[in-house]
Short mmCIF file of C-alpha atoms in Angstrom, two decimals:
data_model
loop_
_atom_site.label_atom_id
_atom_site.label_comp_id
_atom_site.label_asym_id
_atom_site.label_seq_id
_atom_site.Cartn_x
_atom_site.Cartn_y
_atom_site.Cartn_z
CA UNK R 12 -4.79 -5.53 10.32
CA UNK R 13 -4.73 -2.11 11.95
CA UNK R 14 -7.93 -0.12 11.52
CA UNK R 15 -5.86 2.62 9.90
CA UNK R 16 -4.49 0.08 7.38
CA UNK R 17 -8.05 -0.99 6.63
CA UNK R 18 -9.04 2.65 6.06
CA UNK R 19 -6.00 3.10 3.83
CA UNK R 20 -6.88 0.02 1.77
CA UNK R 21 -10.46 1.26 1.40
CA UNK R 22 -9.35 4.66 0.15
CA UNK R 23 -6.76 3.09 -2.18
CA UNK R 24 -9.62 1.57 -4.18
CA UNK R 25 -10.28 4.97 -5.73
CA UNK R 26 -6.68 5.18 -6.98
CA UNK R 27 -6.88 1.62 -8.32
CA UNK R 28 -10.01 2.48 -10.32
CA UNK R 29 -8.48 5.74 -11.54
CA UNK R 30 -5.44 3.84 -12.80
CA UNK R 31 -7.65 1.37 -14.67
CA UNK R 32 -9.68 4.24 -16.14
CA UNK R 33 -6.52 5.98 -17.36
CA UNK R 34 -5.43 2.83 -19.18
CA UNK R 35 -8.90 2.43 -20.71
CA UNK R 36 -8.95 6.03 -21.88
CA UNK R 37 -5.48 5.79 -23.41
CA UNK R 38 -6.27 2.47 -25.09
CA UNK R 39 -9.45 3.95 -26.62
CA UNK R 40 -7.74 7.12 -27.87
CA UNK R 41 -4.83 5.17 -29.29
CA UNK R 42 -7.21 2.69 -30.95
CA UNK R 43 -9.00 5.60 -32.65
CA UNK R 44 -5.63 6.98 -33.67
CA UNK R 45 -4.58 3.58 -35.07
CA UNK R 46 -7.84 3.52 -37.05
CA UNK R 47 -7.39 7.00 -38.49
CA UNK R 48 -3.72 6.49 -39.41
CA UNK R 49 -4.21 2.78 -40.21
CA UNK R 50 -1.26 2.00 -37.94
CA UNK R 51 -1.46 -1.78 -37.63
CA UNK R 52 1.56 -2.05 -35.30
CA UNK R 53 -0.10 0.34 -32.86
CA UNK R 54 -3.34 -1.66 -33.10
CA UNK R 55 -1.49 -4.86 -32.23
CA UNK R 56 0.17 -3.11 -29.30
CA UNK R 57 -3.22 -2.05 -27.88
CA UNK R 58 -4.46 -5.64 -28.19
CA UNK R 59 -1.40 -6.91 -26.32
CA UNK R 60 -1.69 -4.31 -23.60
CA UNK R 61 -5.27 -5.21 -22.69
CA UNK R 62 -3.83 -7.99 -20.49
CA UNK R 63 -2.56 -5.29 -18.19
CA UNK R 64 -6.06 -3.89 -17.64
CA UNK R 65 -7.31 -7.42 -16.95
CA UNK R 66 -4.52 -7.85 -14.39
CA UNK R 67 -5.45 -4.60 -12.64
CA UNK R 68 -9.04 -5.79 -12.39
CA UNK R 69 -7.87 -9.12 -10.92
CA UNK R 70 -5.75 -7.33 -8.32
CA UNK R 71 -8.59 -4.99 -7.39
CA UNK R 72 -11.03 -7.86 -7.02
CA UNK R 73 -8.61 -9.85 -4.84
CA UNK R 74 -8.07 -6.83 -2.62
CA UNK R 75 -11.83 -6.36 -2.20
CA UNK R 76 -12.49 -10.05 -1.51
CA UNK R 77 -9.77 -10.13 1.14
CA UNK R 78 -11.11 -7.01 2.84
CA UNK R 79 -14.64 -8.40 2.80
CA UNK R 80 -13.55 -11.78 4.14
CA UNK R 81 -11.32 -10.50 6.90
CA UNK R 82 -12.63 -7.08 7.92
CA UNK R 83 -16.43 -7.49 7.88
CA UNK R 84 -17.15 -4.14 6.22
CA UNK R 85 -20.64 -2.75 6.84
CA UNK R 86 -22.82 0.13 5.56
CA UNK R 87 -20.90 2.68 3.43
CA UNK R 88 -17.69 0.60 3.64
CA UNK R 89 -19.49 -2.46 2.29
CA UNK R 90 -21.08 -0.44 -0.51
CA UNK R 91 -17.69 1.10 -1.33
CA UNK R 92 -16.18 -2.38 -1.73
CA UNK R 93 -19.09 -3.72 -3.75
CA UNK R 94 -19.02 -0.61 -5.96
CA UNK R 95 -15.30 -0.96 -6.55
CA UNK R 96 -15.78 -4.57 -7.71
CA UNK R 97 -18.62 -3.54 -10.05
CA UNK R 98 -16.79 -0.54 -11.45
CA UNK R 99 -13.69 -2.70 -11.95
CA UNK R 100 -15.79 -5.05 -14.11
CA UNK R 101 -17.18 -2.11 -16.12
CA UNK R 102 -13.69 -0.73 -16.75
CA UNK R 103 -12.35 -4.11 -17.75
CA UNK R 104 -15.12 -4.42 -20.34
CA UNK R 105 -14.41 -0.91 -21.60
CA UNK R 106 -10.82 -2.02 -22.12
CA UNK R 107 -12.18 -4.90 -24.19
CA UNK R 108 -14.11 -2.45 -26.40
CA UNK R 109 -10.91 -0.46 -27.00
CA UNK R 110 -9.23 -3.74 -27.88
CA UNK R 111 -12.19 -4.47 -30.16
CA UNK R 112 -11.57 -1.25 -32.09
CA UNK R 113 -7.90 -2.21 -32.44
CA UNK R 114 -8.96 -5.60 -33.81
CA UNK R 115 -11.16 -3.88 -36.39
CA UNK R 116 -8.09 -1.86 -37.47
CA UNK R 117 -6.30 -5.15 -38.16
CA UNK R 118 -9.28 -6.45 -40.16
CA UNK R 119 -9.44 -3.29 -42.25
CA UNK R 120 -5.70 -3.65 -42.85
CA UNK R 121 -4.57 -1.43 -45.67
CA UNK R 122 -7.97 -1.03 -47.38
CA UNK R 123 -8.80 2.67 -47.52
CA UNK R 124 -11.38 3.82 -44.97
CA UNK R 125 -14.86 4.15 -46.40
CA UNK R 126 -15.10 7.78 -45.38
CA UNK R 127 -13.16 10.29 -43.30
CA UNK R 128 -13.82 9.87 -39.57
CA UNK R 129 -15.92 12.78 -38.29
CA UNK R 130 -18.68 11.61 -36.00
CA UNK R 131 -16.75 8.62 -34.62
CA UNK R 132 -14.07 10.83 -32.95
CA UNK R 133 -16.87 13.04 -31.58
CA UNK R 134 -18.52 9.95 -30.11
CA UNK R 135 -15.21 8.90 -28.60
CA UNK R 136 -14.76 12.32 -27.01
CA UNK R 137 -18.23 12.21 -25.49
CA UNK R 138 -17.86 8.65 -24.23
CA UNK R 139 -14.43 9.30 -22.70
CA UNK R 140 -15.65 12.50 -21.05
CA UNK R 141 -18.44 10.45 -19.50
CA UNK R 142 -15.87 7.93 -18.30
CA UNK R 143 -13.72 10.65 -16.78
CA UNK R 144 -16.71 12.29 -15.10
CA UNK R 145 -18.02 8.98 -13.79
CA UNK R 146 -14.71 8.39 -11.99
CA UNK R 147 -14.75 11.96 -10.70
CA UNK R 148 -18.24 11.61 -9.30
CA UNK R 149 -17.18 8.32 -7.73
CA UNK R 150 -14.24 10.06 -6.05
CA UNK R 151 -16.46 12.91 -4.88
CA UNK R 152 -19.41 10.67 -4.02
CA UNK R 153 -21.46 13.10 -6.14
CA UNK R 154 -24.93 11.75 -6.79
CA UNK R 155 -26.01 14.79 -8.84
CA UNK R 156 -23.11 14.61 -11.24
CA UNK R 157 -23.91 10.91 -11.59
CA UNK R 158 -27.44 11.77 -12.72
CA UNK R 159 -26.09 14.19 -15.29
CA UNK R 160 -23.80 11.51 -16.76
CA UNK R 161 -26.77 9.19 -17.24
CA UNK R 162 -28.48 11.93 -19.25
CA UNK R 163 -25.34 12.58 -21.32
CA UNK R 164 -25.66 9.08 -22.71
CA UNK R 165 -28.51 10.32 -24.94
CA UNK R 166 -26.11 12.43 -26.98
CA UNK R 167 -23.89 9.41 -27.61
CA UNK R 168 -26.89 7.32 -28.62
CA UNK R 169 -28.03 10.06 -31.02
CA UNK R 170 -24.60 10.16 -32.64
CA UNK R 171 -24.56 6.42 -32.93
CA UNK R 172 -27.97 6.43 -34.67
CA UNK R 173 -26.79 9.15 -37.01
CA UNK R 174 -23.66 7.16 -37.92
CA UNK R 175 -25.78 4.06 -38.43
CA UNK R 176 -28.15 5.85 -40.83
CA UNK R 177 -25.27 7.42 -42.71
CA UNK R 178 -23.46 4.12 -43.12
CA UNK R 179 -26.71 2.53 -44.34
CA UNK R 180 -26.82 5.02 -47.18
CA UNK R 181 -23.28 4.00 -48.19
CA UNK R 182 -24.33 0.35 -48.17
CA UNK R 183 -27.47 1.02 -50.22
CA UNK R 184 -25.47 3.07 -52.67
CA UNK R 185 -23.05 0.25 -53.46
CA UNK R 186 -23.09 -3.23 -51.92
CA UNK R 187 -19.28 -3.33 -52.25
CA UNK R 188 -19.24 -0.76 -49.43
CA UNK R 189 -20.98 -3.12 -47.02
CA UNK R 190 -17.86 -4.69 -45.55
CA UNK R 191 -16.05 -1.42 -44.88
CA UNK R 192 -19.25 0.26 -43.65
CA UNK R 193 -19.82 -2.60 -41.23
CA UNK R 194 -16.33 -2.17 -39.78
CA UNK R 195 -17.04 1.47 -38.98
CA UNK R 196 -20.43 0.55 -37.56
CA UNK R 197 -18.67 -1.89 -35.21
CA UNK R 198 -16.32 0.86 -34.07
CA UNK R 199 -19.29 3.15 -33.37
CA UNK R 200 -20.97 0.32 -31.51
CA UNK R 201 -17.90 -0.21 -29.29
CA UNK R 202 -17.92 3.49 -28.44
CA UNK R 203 -21.63 3.42 -27.70
CA UNK R 204 -20.98 0.54 -25.30
CA UNK R 205 -18.19 2.45 -23.55
CA UNK R 206 -20.63 5.31 -22.89
CA UNK R 207 -23.20 2.81 -21.61
CA UNK R 208 -20.65 1.38 -19.20
CA UNK R 209 -19.83 4.89 -17.97
CA UNK R 210 -23.55 5.25 -17.26
CA UNK R 211 -23.41 2.00 -15.28
CA UNK R 212 -20.56 3.45 -13.20
CA UNK R 213 -22.65 6.58 -12.54
CA UNK R 214 -25.59 4.42 -11.45
CA UNK R 215 -23.25 2.52 -9.15
CA UNK R 216 -22.18 5.83 -7.59
CA UNK R 217 -25.82 6.71 -6.91
CA UNK R 218 -26.20 3.40 -5.12
CA UNK R 219 -22.97 3.94 -3.24
CA UNK R 220 -24.15 7.31 -1.96
CA UNK R 221 -27.79 6.56 -1.25
CA UNK R 222 -27.90 2.81 -0.74
CA UNK R 223 -30.90 2.72 -3.10
CA UNK R 224 -30.75 0.55 -6.18
CA UNK R 225 -30.95 2.37 -9.47
CA UNK R 226 -31.94 -0.21 -12.07
CA UNK R 227 -29.99 -0.36 -15.29
CA UNK R 228 -31.86 1.62 -17.87
CA UNK R 229 -34.01 3.51 -15.44
CA UNK R 230 -31.85 6.60 -15.57
CA UNK R 231 -30.92 6.56 -19.23
CA UNK R 232 -33.42 6.39 -21.99
CA UNK R 233 -31.15 4.29 -24.26
CA UNK R 234 -32.03 5.73 -27.63
CA UNK R 235 -29.47 3.69 -29.52
CA UNK R 236 -30.92 1.49 -32.28
CA UNK R 237 -29.82 -1.96 -31.31
CA UNK B 16 -5.14 -31.69 5.63
CA UNK B 17 -3.15 -29.60 8.07
CA UNK B 18 -0.36 -27.59 6.58
CA UNK B 19 2.45 -25.76 8.28
CA UNK B 20 4.24 -22.64 7.21
CA UNK B 21 8.01 -22.47 7.32
CA UNK B 22 8.19 -18.93 5.94
CA UNK B 23 8.99 -17.28 9.26
CA UNK B 24 10.94 -18.69 12.16
CA UNK B 25 8.53 -20.22 14.67
CA UNK B 26 8.28 -18.72 18.16
CA UNK B 27 6.42 -21.81 19.27
CA UNK B 28 6.35 -25.13 17.51
CA UNK B 29 3.86 -27.91 18.29
CA UNK B 30 4.92 -31.31 17.02
CA UNK B 31 2.30 -34.04 16.96
CA UNK B 32 0.73 -32.78 20.18
CA UNK B 33 -1.92 -34.98 21.74
CA UNK B 34 -3.74 -34.27 24.99
CA UNK B 35 -5.44 -36.64 27.43
CA UNK B 36 -7.60 -35.94 30.44
CA UNK B 37 -7.29 -39.24 32.28
CA UNK B 38 -7.95 -41.89 29.67
CA UNK B 39 -9.94 -39.47 27.47
CA UNK B 40 -8.10 -38.23 24.45
CA UNK B 41 -9.19 -34.65 23.69
CA UNK B 42 -6.63 -33.48 21.10
CA UNK B 43 -4.76 -35.57 18.56
CA UNK B 44 -1.75 -34.98 16.38
CA UNK B 45 -1.49 -31.20 16.24
CA UNK B 46 1.60 -30.02 14.38
CA UNK B 47 1.95 -26.31 13.73
CA UNK B 48 4.49 -23.48 13.79
CA UNK B 49 3.44 -20.25 15.42
CA UNK B 50 5.75 -17.68 13.82
CA UNK B 51 7.72 -14.96 15.56
CA UNK B 52 6.26 -11.45 15.51
CA UNK B 53 3.03 -12.65 14.03
CA UNK B 54 -0.45 -13.25 15.41
CA UNK B 55 -1.62 -16.83 15.24
CA UNK B 56 -5.33 -17.33 15.82
CA UNK B 57 -6.85 -20.63 16.91
CA UNK B 58 -10.51 -20.94 15.94
CA UNK B 59 -13.06 -23.71 16.19
CA UNK B 60 -16.40 -24.55 17.79
CA UNK B 61 -16.89 -24.97 21.54
CA UNK B 62 -15.17 -28.09 22.82
CA UNK B 63 -12.62 -28.11 20.03
CA UNK B 64 -9.73 -27.93 22.49
CA UNK B 65 -8.63 -24.42 21.54
CA UNK B 66 -7.96 -23.27 25.09
CA UNK B 67 -6.48 -26.61 26.03
CA UNK B 68 -4.01 -26.36 23.18
CA UNK B 69 -3.17 -22.77 24.13
CA UNK B 70 -2.59 -23.77 27.74
CA UNK B 71 -0.18 -26.48 26.62
CA UNK B 72 2.12 -23.71 25.46
CA UNK B 73 2.74 -22.23 28.92
CA UNK B 74 2.14 -25.49 30.76
CA UNK B 75 -0.94 -24.14 32.47
CA UNK B 76 -2.62 -27.51 32.04
CA UNK B 77 -0.03 -28.97 34.44
CA UNK B 78 -2.26 -27.65 37.22
CA UNK B 79 -4.88 -30.22 36.17
CA UNK B 80 -3.98 -33.53 37.78
CA UNK B 81 -5.36 -35.84 35.12
CA UNK B 82 -3.79 -33.87 32.23
CA UNK B 83 -1.20 -35.62 30.08
CA UNK B 84 0.42 -34.40 26.88
CA UNK B 85 2.19 -36.40 24.24
CA UNK B 86 4.28 -35.06 21.38
CA UNK B 87 6.51 -32.02 21.72
CA UNK B 88 6.08 -28.32 22.34
CA UNK B 89 9.08 -26.14 21.54
CA UNK B 90 9.70 -22.54 22.50
CA UNK B 91 12.54 -21.49 20.21
CA UNK B 92 15.26 -24.05 20.95
CA UNK B 93 13.76 -24.92 24.29
CA UNK B 94 11.73 -28.08 24.78
CA UNK B 95 8.94 -26.89 27.09
CA UNK B 96 8.19 -30.37 28.39
CA UNK B 97 11.79 -31.50 28.89
CA UNK B 98 12.29 -33.09 32.34
CA UNK B 99 13.44 -30.48 34.82
CA UNK B 100 12.09 -27.45 32.94
CA UNK B 101 10.41 -25.02 35.33
CA UNK B 102 6.79 -24.12 34.49
CA UNK B 103 7.03 -20.88 36.50
CA UNK B 104 10.02 -19.68 34.49
CA UNK B 105 8.23 -20.70 31.31
CA UNK B 106 5.22 -18.58 32.26
CA UNK B 107 7.40 -15.49 32.66
CA UNK B 108 8.59 -15.92 29.09
CA UNK B 109 5.20 -16.94 27.77
CA UNK B 110 2.64 -14.56 29.26
CA UNK B 111 -1.09 -15.04 29.26
CA UNK B 112 -4.21 -12.90 29.12
CA UNK B 113 -7.51 -14.48 30.03
CA UNK B 114 -11.10 -14.27 28.89
CA UNK B 115 -12.25 -12.03 31.72
CA UNK B 116 -9.95 -9.29 32.92
CA UNK B 117 -8.60 -10.48 36.27
CA UNK B 118 -6.69 -7.63 37.89
CA UNK B 119 -5.52 -8.16 41.46
CA UNK B 120 -7.56 -6.16 44.02
CA UNK B 121 -4.62 -3.79 44.34
CA UNK B 122 -3.61 -0.45 42.91
CA UNK B 123 -2.95 -0.06 39.21
CA UNK B 124 0.75 0.38 40.01
CA UNK B 125 0.96 -2.72 42.20
CA UNK B 126 -0.78 -4.85 39.59
CA UNK B 127 2.15 -4.20 37.26
CA UNK B 128 4.85 -4.31 39.94
CA UNK B 129 3.61 -7.56 41.46
CA UNK B 130 5.24 -9.99 39.05
CA UNK B 131 8.61 -8.21 38.77
CA UNK B 132 8.82 -7.94 42.59
CA UNK B 133 8.27 -11.66 43.04
CA UNK B 134 10.78 -12.15 40.29
CA UNK B 135 13.36 -10.18 42.30
CA UNK B 136 13.42 -7.25 39.88
CA UNK B 137 16.20 -4.84 40.95
CA UNK B 138 15.83 -2.03 38.39
CA UNK B 139 13.74 1.12 38.38
CA UNK B 140 10.22 -0.07 39.14
CA UNK B 141 8.56 3.26 38.21
CA UNK B 142 10.12 3.04 34.77
CA UNK B 143 9.08 -0.56 34.32
CA UNK B 144 5.50 0.26 35.31
CA UNK B 145 5.37 3.16 32.88
CA UNK B 146 6.93 1.13 30.05
CA UNK B 147 4.49 -1.72 30.60
CA UNK B 148 1.48 0.59 30.68
CA UNK B 149 2.76 2.42 27.60
CA UNK B 150 3.20 -0.95 25.88
CA UNK B 151 -0.42 -1.79 26.60
CA UNK B 152 -1.64 1.64 25.39
CA UNK B 153 -3.02 2.40 28.85
CA UNK B 154 -0.47 4.89 30.24
CA UNK B 155 -2.19 8.07 29.07
CA UNK B 156 -5.46 7.01 30.64
CA UNK B 157 -4.09 6.04 34.05
CA UNK B 158 -0.85 7.97 34.62
CA UNK B 159 -2.53 10.34 37.09
CA UNK B 160 -4.25 7.63 39.09
CA UNK B 161 -1.67 4.88 39.50
CA UNK B 162 -2.48 4.49 43.18
CA UNK B 163 -6.18 3.92 42.54
CA UNK B 164 -7.63 0.45 42.64
CA UNK B 165 -7.37 -1.47 39.40
CA UNK B 166 -10.99 -2.46 39.94
CA UNK B 167 -12.02 1.16 39.30
CA UNK B 168 -11.02 0.78 35.63
CA UNK B 169 -13.49 -0.10 32.87
CA UNK B 170 -13.53 -3.65 31.51
CA UNK B 171 -11.48 -2.71 28.46
CA UNK B 172 -8.96 -0.84 30.59
CA UNK B 173 -8.74 -3.77 33.00
CA UNK B 174 -7.97 -6.08 30.11
CA UNK B 175 -5.22 -3.75 28.88
CA UNK B 176 -3.93 -3.63 32.46
CA UNK B 177 -3.71 -7.43 32.38
CA UNK B 178 -1.76 -7.16 29.14
CA UNK B 179 0.55 -4.57 30.77
CA UNK B 180 0.97 -6.93 33.72
CA UNK B 181 2.02 -9.69 31.35
CA UNK B 182 4.48 -7.34 29.59
CA UNK B 183 6.10 -6.34 32.91
CA UNK B 184 7.88 -9.67 33.25
CA UNK B 185 9.31 -9.30 29.73
CA UNK B 186 7.82 -12.26 27.93
CA UNK B 187 8.51 -13.01 24.28
CA UNK B 188 5.22 -14.78 23.61
CA UNK B 189 1.78 -13.63 24.73
CA UNK B 190 -1.08 -16.09 24.83
CA UNK B 191 -4.58 -14.65 24.73
CA UNK B 192 -7.60 -16.76 25.60
CA UNK B 193 -10.64 -14.99 24.14
CA UNK B 194 -9.37 -11.65 25.45
CA UNK B 195 -12.29 -9.63 24.08
CA UNK B 196 -15.27 -11.86 24.82
CA UNK B 197 -16.26 -9.77 27.85
CA UNK B 198 -15.70 -6.43 26.10
CA UNK B 199 -17.89 -4.13 24.01
CA UNK B 200 -17.01 -3.41 20.33
CA UNK B 201 -15.09 -0.21 21.11
CA UNK B 202 -12.95 -1.83 23.82
CA UNK B 203 -12.51 -4.83 21.51
CA UNK B 204 -11.21 -2.56 18.76
CA UNK B 205 -8.74 -0.99 21.22
CA UNK B 206 -7.37 -4.44 22.13
CA UNK B 207 -7.19 -5.46 18.46
CA UNK B 208 -5.25 -2.29 17.62
CA UNK B 209 -2.97 -2.94 20.57
CA UNK B 210 -2.28 -6.46 19.32
CA UNK B 211 -1.01 -5.03 16.03
CA UNK B 212 1.45 -2.90 17.98
CA UNK B 213 2.46 -5.73 20.30
CA UNK B 214 3.31 -8.13 17.50
CA UNK B 215 6.22 -5.90 16.49
CA UNK B 216 7.91 -6.95 19.74
CA UNK B 217 6.14 -10.14 20.77
CA UNK B 218 4.67 -13.21 19.19
CA UNK B 219 0.98 -13.67 19.91
CA UNK B 220 -1.25 -16.71 19.96
CA UNK B 221 -4.93 -15.97 20.40
CA UNK B 222 -7.86 -18.28 20.95
CA UNK B 223 -11.12 -16.82 19.79
CA UNK B 224 -14.56 -18.20 19.10
CA UNK B 225 -15.20 -15.00 17.20
CA UNK B 226 -13.87 -15.98 13.81
CA UNK B 227 -14.43 -12.46 12.44
CA UNK B 228 -11.90 -11.33 14.99
CA UNK B 229 -9.47 -13.98 13.78
CA UNK B 230 -10.00 -12.67 10.25
CA UNK B 231 -9.40 -9.09 11.28
CA UNK B 232 -6.36 -9.43 13.49
CA UNK B 233 -4.37 -12.54 12.73
CA UNK B 234 -1.64 -13.44 10.25
CA UNK B 235 -2.08 -17.19 10.60
CA UNK B 236 -5.19 -19.13 11.49
CA UNK B 237 -5.53 -22.65 12.83
CA UNK B 238 -8.90 -24.37 12.67
CA UNK B 239 -9.55 -27.10 15.25
CA UNK B 240 -12.53 -29.43 15.05
CA UNK B 241 -13.56 -32.37 17.22
CA UNK B 242 -14.41 -35.64 15.47
CA UNK B 243 -17.37 -37.89 16.34
CA UNK B 244 -15.42 -39.21 19.36
CA UNK B 245 -14.90 -35.63 20.53
CA UNK B 246 -11.19 -35.80 19.80
CA UNK B 247 -10.03 -32.49 18.33
CA UNK B 248 -7.87 -32.35 15.20
CA UNK B 249 -6.11 -29.54 13.42
CA UNK B 250 -8.13 -29.38 10.21
CA UNK B 251 -6.38 -26.52 8.51
CA UNK B 252 -3.59 -24.11 9.29
CA UNK B 253 -2.32 -21.34 7.07
CA UNK B 254 -2.31 -17.69 6.11
CA UNK B 255 -5.44 -16.01 7.44
CA UNK B 256 -6.18 -14.31 4.11
CA UNK B 257 -6.12 -17.61 2.27
CA UNK B 258 -8.03 -19.48 4.94
CA UNK B 259 -10.82 -16.89 4.93
CA UNK B 260 -11.06 -16.47 1.17
CA UNK B 261 -10.21 -19.90 -0.15
CA UNK B 262 -9.92 -22.62 2.51
CA UNK B 263 -8.66 -25.97 1.30
CA UNK B 264 -10.77 -28.20 3.56
CA UNK B 265 -14.53 -28.30 3.13
CA UNK B 266 -15.00 -28.51 6.91
CA UNK B 267 -13.14 -25.21 7.30
CA UNK B 268 -15.35 -23.72 4.60
CA UNK B 269 -18.49 -24.95 6.36
CA UNK B 270 -17.34 -23.52 9.69
CA UNK B 271 -16.24 -20.09 8.54
CA UNK B 272 -19.36 -19.65 6.44
CA UNK B 273 -21.47 -20.43 9.51
CA UNK B 274 -22.87 -23.72 8.22
CA UNK B 275 -22.12 -25.44 11.51
CA UNK B 276 -20.46 -24.88 14.85
#
């Protein structure tokens, strides 16, 4: 392999991750849309399309393994490859959360939603902004933006706690609400997890830039009630 | 178990090659296709017969009196060991670069011109020298000092000069016997880059005890290993990517992960 081909493969990892992230973002937005409009066909489509995200992660991982096995990357190159593998795993899991929301749509079926969706779309916006920014700071190798993303997670956790408390009141009010309230709680939980995974990506960027390990949870306070 | 690839047409084909020095068998039953316009690496521990196998390809072992080869070695449609075939002619078509750069104690120009002159080359020698040096990515560094001694060049330049010298007699296969083992990492990288250019025109077989180099540069990798009687066998042969990420034989796995050898 020419050194220039190796460099090209290394820089292509960013595009691979960006492609995965785009699919994750679209899947999440469409899953929220399917929930709001109770579009079961759309929900099923999102579930089916998750295979594509899995395939992208497989391809990325194979590319990284081959480069590691044949090119002996060191220092920043090695961290770039390791980071790409990690971030690929995070994105694949985020795709699963989007799929999870779509599955909840199918379970709700044609039962009316317990309440209009207000805070859940706000959570989704925050989480997906964090995802977008985490990929940006990976592309720019921006340690400071990465730190900011870790702090943004607090706002998502706060929203999640608020939704949780609100849904509890619905359940206490009438036990027949419990099933439908639980579905919405699961959706909020999936979104909270997406934001957490974006934080993991940001932590991975800090490691990529500095070479110092940032332990999970050390940067974010994790205020979600779990 | 050794596997062979039939995906690309072989430049060199070894069929059940065995090698003896006197009554000692040193290599047994090697069958492999070395494809055209690809780089085939031969790896293995010391004493695994890597160089011996490589030297079978251009009949360099013929110079050793007690050497005997069984099986067949084909160069395209040409049986290299057919009675009456001329080792000297074979070596023009199958060039070789050695472990240590070995330029003649002559000028840079004459190092390149030497082979073609002996060969009765009648064309434009200046052009041939330039082409050969260009082909070995050395021209820009030496074009203003062609009359200087080749021994004034650095080790890496000398090795590229030896490659240029091999190219001057218009081979189609280039054999390389640990061509970077005497070079520093920068000069090694220059040779590795050059190999990627050369494979567009030539087929390359390289012996290296540096398996990382095999991983970096080659398309196919052959792993040779001696058994308890010190007879070398081809343990595994296949695509380099596969061999380095998911070898089929546990001995290959042990070797490339540094568990022995």
